[in-house]
Coordinates of C-alpha atoms in Angstrom, one line a residue:
X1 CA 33.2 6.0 -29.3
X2 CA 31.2 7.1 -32.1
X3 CA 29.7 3.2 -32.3
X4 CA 28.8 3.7 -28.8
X5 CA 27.2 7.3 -29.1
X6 CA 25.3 6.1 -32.1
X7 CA 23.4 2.7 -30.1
X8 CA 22.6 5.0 -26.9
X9 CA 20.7 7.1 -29.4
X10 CA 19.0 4.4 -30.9
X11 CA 18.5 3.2 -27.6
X12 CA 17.1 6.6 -26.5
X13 CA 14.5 6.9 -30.1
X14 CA 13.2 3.0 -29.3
X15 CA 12.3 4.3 -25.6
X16 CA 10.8 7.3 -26.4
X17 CA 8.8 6.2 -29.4
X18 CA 7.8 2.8 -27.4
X19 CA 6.5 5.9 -24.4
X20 CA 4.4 7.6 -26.9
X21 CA 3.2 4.7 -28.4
X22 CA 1.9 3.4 -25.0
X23 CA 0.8 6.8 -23.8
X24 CA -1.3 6.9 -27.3
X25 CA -2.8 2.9 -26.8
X26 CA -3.7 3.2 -23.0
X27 CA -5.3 7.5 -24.2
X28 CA -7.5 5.1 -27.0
X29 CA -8.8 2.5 -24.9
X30 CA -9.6 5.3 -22.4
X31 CA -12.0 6.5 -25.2
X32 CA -13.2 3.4 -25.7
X33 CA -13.8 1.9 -22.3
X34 CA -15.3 6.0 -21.9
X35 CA -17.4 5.6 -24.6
X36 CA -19.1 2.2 -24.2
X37 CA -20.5 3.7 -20.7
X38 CA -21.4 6.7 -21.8
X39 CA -23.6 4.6 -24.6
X40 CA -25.2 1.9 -21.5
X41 CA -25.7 5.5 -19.6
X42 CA -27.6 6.9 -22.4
X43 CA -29.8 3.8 -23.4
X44 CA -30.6 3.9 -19.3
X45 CA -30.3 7.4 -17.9
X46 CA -31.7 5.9 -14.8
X47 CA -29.7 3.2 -13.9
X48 CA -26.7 2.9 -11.7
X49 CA -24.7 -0.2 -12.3
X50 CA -22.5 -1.4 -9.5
X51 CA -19.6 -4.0 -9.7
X52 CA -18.6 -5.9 -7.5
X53 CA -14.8 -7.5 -8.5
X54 CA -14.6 -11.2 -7.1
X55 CA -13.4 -13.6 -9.1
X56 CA -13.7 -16.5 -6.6
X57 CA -17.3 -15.6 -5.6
X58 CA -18.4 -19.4 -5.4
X59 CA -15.4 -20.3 -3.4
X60 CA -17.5 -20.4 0.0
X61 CA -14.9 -18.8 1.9
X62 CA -15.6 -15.8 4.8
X63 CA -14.3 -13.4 1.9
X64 CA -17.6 -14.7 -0.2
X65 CA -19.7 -13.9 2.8
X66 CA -18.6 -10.3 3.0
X67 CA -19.4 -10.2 -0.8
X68 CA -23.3 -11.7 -0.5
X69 CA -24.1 -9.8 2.7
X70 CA -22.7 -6.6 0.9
X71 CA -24.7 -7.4 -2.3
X72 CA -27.6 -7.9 -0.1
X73 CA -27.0 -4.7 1.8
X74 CA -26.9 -2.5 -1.3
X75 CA -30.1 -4.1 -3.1
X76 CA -31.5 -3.5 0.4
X77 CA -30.9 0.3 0.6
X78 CA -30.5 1.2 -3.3
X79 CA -33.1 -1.3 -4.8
X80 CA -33.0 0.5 -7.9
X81 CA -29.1 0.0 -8.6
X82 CA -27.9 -2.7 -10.8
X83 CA -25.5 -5.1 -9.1
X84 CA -22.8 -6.8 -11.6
X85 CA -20.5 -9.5 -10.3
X86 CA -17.5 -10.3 -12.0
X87 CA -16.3 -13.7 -11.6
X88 CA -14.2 -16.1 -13.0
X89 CA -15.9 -19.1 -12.1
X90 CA -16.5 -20.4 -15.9
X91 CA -18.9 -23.3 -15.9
X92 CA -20.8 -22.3 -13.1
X93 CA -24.1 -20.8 -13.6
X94 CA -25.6 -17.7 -11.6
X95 CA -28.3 -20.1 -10.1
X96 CA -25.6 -22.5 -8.8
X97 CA -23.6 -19.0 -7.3
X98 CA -26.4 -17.8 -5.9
X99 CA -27.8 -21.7 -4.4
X100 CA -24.5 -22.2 -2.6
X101 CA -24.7 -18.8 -1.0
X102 CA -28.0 -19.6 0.2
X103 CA -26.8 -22.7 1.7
X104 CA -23.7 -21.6 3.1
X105 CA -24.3 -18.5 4.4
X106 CA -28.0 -18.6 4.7
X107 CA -27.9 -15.4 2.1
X108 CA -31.0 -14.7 -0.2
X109 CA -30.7 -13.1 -3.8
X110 CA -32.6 -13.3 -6.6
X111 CA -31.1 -14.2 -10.2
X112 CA -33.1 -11.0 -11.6
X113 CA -31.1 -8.9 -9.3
X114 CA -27.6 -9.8 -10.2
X115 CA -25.9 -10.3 -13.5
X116 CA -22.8 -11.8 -13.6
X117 CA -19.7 -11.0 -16.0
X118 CA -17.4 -14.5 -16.8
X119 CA -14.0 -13.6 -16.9
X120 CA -11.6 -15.9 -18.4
X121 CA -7.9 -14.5 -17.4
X122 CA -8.6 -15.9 -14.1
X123 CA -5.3 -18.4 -14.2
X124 CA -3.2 -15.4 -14.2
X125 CA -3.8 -14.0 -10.8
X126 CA -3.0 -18.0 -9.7
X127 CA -0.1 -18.2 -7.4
X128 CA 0.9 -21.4 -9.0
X129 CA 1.5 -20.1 -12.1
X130 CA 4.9 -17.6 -10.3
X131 CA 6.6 -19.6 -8.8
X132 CA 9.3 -16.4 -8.4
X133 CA 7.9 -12.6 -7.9
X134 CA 4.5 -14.1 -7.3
X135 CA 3.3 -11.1 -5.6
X136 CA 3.9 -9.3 -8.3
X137 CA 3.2 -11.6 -11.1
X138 CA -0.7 -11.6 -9.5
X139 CA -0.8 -8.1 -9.4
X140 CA -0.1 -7.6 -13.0
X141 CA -2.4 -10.7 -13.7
X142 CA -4.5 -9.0 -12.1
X143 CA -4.6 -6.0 -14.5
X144 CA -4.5 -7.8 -17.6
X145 CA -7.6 -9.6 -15.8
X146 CA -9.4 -6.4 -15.0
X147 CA -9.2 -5.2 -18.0
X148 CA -10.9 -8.4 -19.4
X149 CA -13.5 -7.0 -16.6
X150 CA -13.7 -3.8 -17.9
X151 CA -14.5 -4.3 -21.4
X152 CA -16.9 -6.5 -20.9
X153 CA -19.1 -4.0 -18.6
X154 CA -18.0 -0.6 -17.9
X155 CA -19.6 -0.2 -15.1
X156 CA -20.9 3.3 -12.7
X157 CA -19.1 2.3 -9.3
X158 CA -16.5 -0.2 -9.4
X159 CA -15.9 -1.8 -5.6
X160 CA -13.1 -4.5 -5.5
X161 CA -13.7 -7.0 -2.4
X162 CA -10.7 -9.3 -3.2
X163 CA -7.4 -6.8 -2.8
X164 CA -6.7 -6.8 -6.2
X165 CA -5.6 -2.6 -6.0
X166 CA -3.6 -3.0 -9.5
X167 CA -7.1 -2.7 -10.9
X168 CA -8.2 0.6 -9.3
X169 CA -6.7 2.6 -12.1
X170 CA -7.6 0.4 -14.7
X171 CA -11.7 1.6 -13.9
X172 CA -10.8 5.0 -12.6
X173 CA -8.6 6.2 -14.9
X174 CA -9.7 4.3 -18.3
X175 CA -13.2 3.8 -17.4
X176 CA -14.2 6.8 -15.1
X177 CA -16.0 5.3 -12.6
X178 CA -16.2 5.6 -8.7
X179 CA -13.7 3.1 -7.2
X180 CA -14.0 1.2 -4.0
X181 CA -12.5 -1.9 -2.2
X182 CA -12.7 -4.2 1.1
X183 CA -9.8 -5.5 2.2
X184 CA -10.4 -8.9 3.6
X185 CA -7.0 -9.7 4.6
X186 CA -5.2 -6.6 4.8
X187 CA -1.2 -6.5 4.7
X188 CA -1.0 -3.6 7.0
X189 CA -0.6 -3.0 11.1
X190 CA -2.3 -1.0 13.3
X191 CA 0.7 1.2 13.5
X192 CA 0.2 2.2 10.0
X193 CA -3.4 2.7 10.6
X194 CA -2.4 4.9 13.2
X195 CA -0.2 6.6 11.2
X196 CA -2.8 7.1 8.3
X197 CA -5.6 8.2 11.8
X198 CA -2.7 11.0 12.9
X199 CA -1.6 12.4 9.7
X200 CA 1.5 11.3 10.0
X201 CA 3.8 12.2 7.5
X202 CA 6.2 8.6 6.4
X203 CA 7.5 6.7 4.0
X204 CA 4.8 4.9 3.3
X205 CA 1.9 7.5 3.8
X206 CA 2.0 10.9 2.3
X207 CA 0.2 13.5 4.3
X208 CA -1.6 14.5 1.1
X209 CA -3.5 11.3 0.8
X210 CA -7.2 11.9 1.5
X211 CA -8.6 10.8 4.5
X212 CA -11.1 8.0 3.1
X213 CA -10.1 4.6 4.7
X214 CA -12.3 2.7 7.2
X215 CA -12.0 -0.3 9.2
X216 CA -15.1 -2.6 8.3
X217 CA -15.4 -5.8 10.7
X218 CA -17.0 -8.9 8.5
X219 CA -20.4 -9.9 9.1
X220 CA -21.3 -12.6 11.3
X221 CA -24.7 -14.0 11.6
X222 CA -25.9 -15.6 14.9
X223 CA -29.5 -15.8 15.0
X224 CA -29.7 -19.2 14.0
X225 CA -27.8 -20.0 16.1
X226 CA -29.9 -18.1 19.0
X227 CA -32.4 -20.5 18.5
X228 CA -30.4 -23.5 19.3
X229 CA -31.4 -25.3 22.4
X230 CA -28.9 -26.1 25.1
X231 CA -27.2 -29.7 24.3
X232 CA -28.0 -31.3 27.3
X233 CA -28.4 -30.0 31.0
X234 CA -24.7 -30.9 32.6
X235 CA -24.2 -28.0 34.5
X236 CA -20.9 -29.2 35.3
X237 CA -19.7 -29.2 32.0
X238 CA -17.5 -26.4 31.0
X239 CA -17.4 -25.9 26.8
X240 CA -15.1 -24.1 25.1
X241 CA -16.4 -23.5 21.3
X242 CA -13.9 -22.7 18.7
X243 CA -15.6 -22.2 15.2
X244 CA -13.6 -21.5 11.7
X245 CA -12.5 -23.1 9.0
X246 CA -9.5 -25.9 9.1
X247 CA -7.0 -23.7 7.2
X248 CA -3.2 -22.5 8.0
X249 CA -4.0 -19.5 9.0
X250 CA -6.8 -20.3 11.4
X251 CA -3.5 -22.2 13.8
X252 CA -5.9 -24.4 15.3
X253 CA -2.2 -26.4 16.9
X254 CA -2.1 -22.9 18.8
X255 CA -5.4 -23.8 20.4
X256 CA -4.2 -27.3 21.5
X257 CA -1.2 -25.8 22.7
X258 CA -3.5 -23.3 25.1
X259 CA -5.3 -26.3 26.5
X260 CA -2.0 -28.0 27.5
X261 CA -0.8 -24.9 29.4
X262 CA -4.8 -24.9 31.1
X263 CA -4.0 -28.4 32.0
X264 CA -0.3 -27.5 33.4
X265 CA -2.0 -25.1 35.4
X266 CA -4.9 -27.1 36.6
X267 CA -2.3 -29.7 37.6
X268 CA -3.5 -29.9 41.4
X269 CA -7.1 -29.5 40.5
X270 CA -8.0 -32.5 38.5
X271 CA -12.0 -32.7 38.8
X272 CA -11.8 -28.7 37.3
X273 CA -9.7 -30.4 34.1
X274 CA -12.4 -32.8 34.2
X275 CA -15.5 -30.7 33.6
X276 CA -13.5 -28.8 30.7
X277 CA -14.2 -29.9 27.0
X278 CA -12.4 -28.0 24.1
X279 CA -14.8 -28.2 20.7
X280 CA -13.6 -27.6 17.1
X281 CA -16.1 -26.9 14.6
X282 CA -15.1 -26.0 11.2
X283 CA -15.3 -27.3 7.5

């Protein structure tokens, strides 16, 4: 008994001293972090430096088009802000980024307008590299990757447009700065964004939370696509257009699958199933 008295204190001294030792690290590089922006605000008082957390922004997906319309946007209204883009594309440089957002989303920016931050913990938010707990594996990934992001530039207002929340305190808390974040693929329902409207008290939403969430529909650019003439004059031809990429979750089969029911329905009217043509444009 004594044996076993004397290891659970041990026990109890390792965990306490390993607590105050991490309480004292994470209160140190809170100076830090703290004081490398309060320097950048003092060299320029002016400025306000925005960053933008995406560490795929030269994938070319519909996530990187939220991210170039909404750098657009803000140099649009604030055209005295600094925009800083964090990104883990290493070997890439900004005028590559910024030519394959022109071409793929027909989005303008100027290299003098952005500067971009190379982060190199990247491979740890991977999904490949968990192949148990992968959620969480990424989401701690993604900390140790934020706060690769954060050293390198402390920056004013930090907005996150990839989902990666484990870094919210990492720039609120140790840094100081005003934290945002778009969801492009949000894990929640519209029962819990009901709940969150209504003030409704649950497991999963405390009635003390502050009211700041809003439901932000990607931008989608059609006036190119205005100015496309007709493809031929068959009047009798009925189109149907389906545009998105060729991934999983797009279930293009499901599509298929409607057009056989159409043509289960349209059984006894065969020159209607005639004039109707099913299109799939995607990359």
């Amino acid at each position: 008994m004594p044996c076993m008295c004397s290891l659970l204190c041990f026990a109890t001294t390792v965990v306490f001293c390993g607590s105050v030792a991490g309480i004292i690290l994470i209160l140190i590089l809170r100076a830090i972090l703290r004081g490398k922006r309060s320097r950048r605000v003092k060299e320029d008082p002016q400025g306000t430096y925005i960053g933008l957390f995406h560490p795929y922004c030269n994938a070319g997906g519909g996530g990187e088009r939220v991210l170039w319309c909404a750098v657009r946007c803000l140099l649009k209204k604030y055209p005295a802000c600094k925009i800083i883009i964090y990104t883990g594309d290493i070997g890439v440089t900004p005028r590559d980024i910024l030519k394959k957002a022109k071409n793929t989303f027909n989005v303008s920016v100027q290299e003098k307008d952005v500067e971009f931050v190379y982060l190199y913990r990247r491979k740890w938010v991977e999904a490949a590299r968990y192949p148990h707990f992968t959620l969480l594996g990424q989401s701690l990934g993604s900390m140790w990757m934020g706060l690769e992001a954060a050293w390198k530039f402390p920056p004013d207002i930090f907005i996150d447009t990839m989902g990666y929340a484990f870094t919210f305190p990492i720039f609120r808390f140790l840094v100081g700065a005003s934290v945002s974040g778009y969801v492009h693929y949000p894990t929640i329902s519209s029962d819990m964004l009901r709940r969150v409207k209504m003030r409704t008290m649950a497991h999963n939403n405390k009635n003390y939370i502050p009211l700041k969430t809003h439901r932000v529909y990607p931008p989608c650019d059609v006036e190119d696509l205005k100015k496309i003439s007709p493809l031929g004059n068959d009047a009798e031809r009925i189109t149907i257009m389906s545009v998105g990429q060729f991934r999983p979750e797009k279930d293009h089969p499901l599509q298929l699958q409607a057009m056989y029911e159409l043509r289960s329905l349209l059984v006894n009217d065969e020159p209607l199933w005639n004039r109707l043509r099913l299109i799939i444009v995607g990359s």
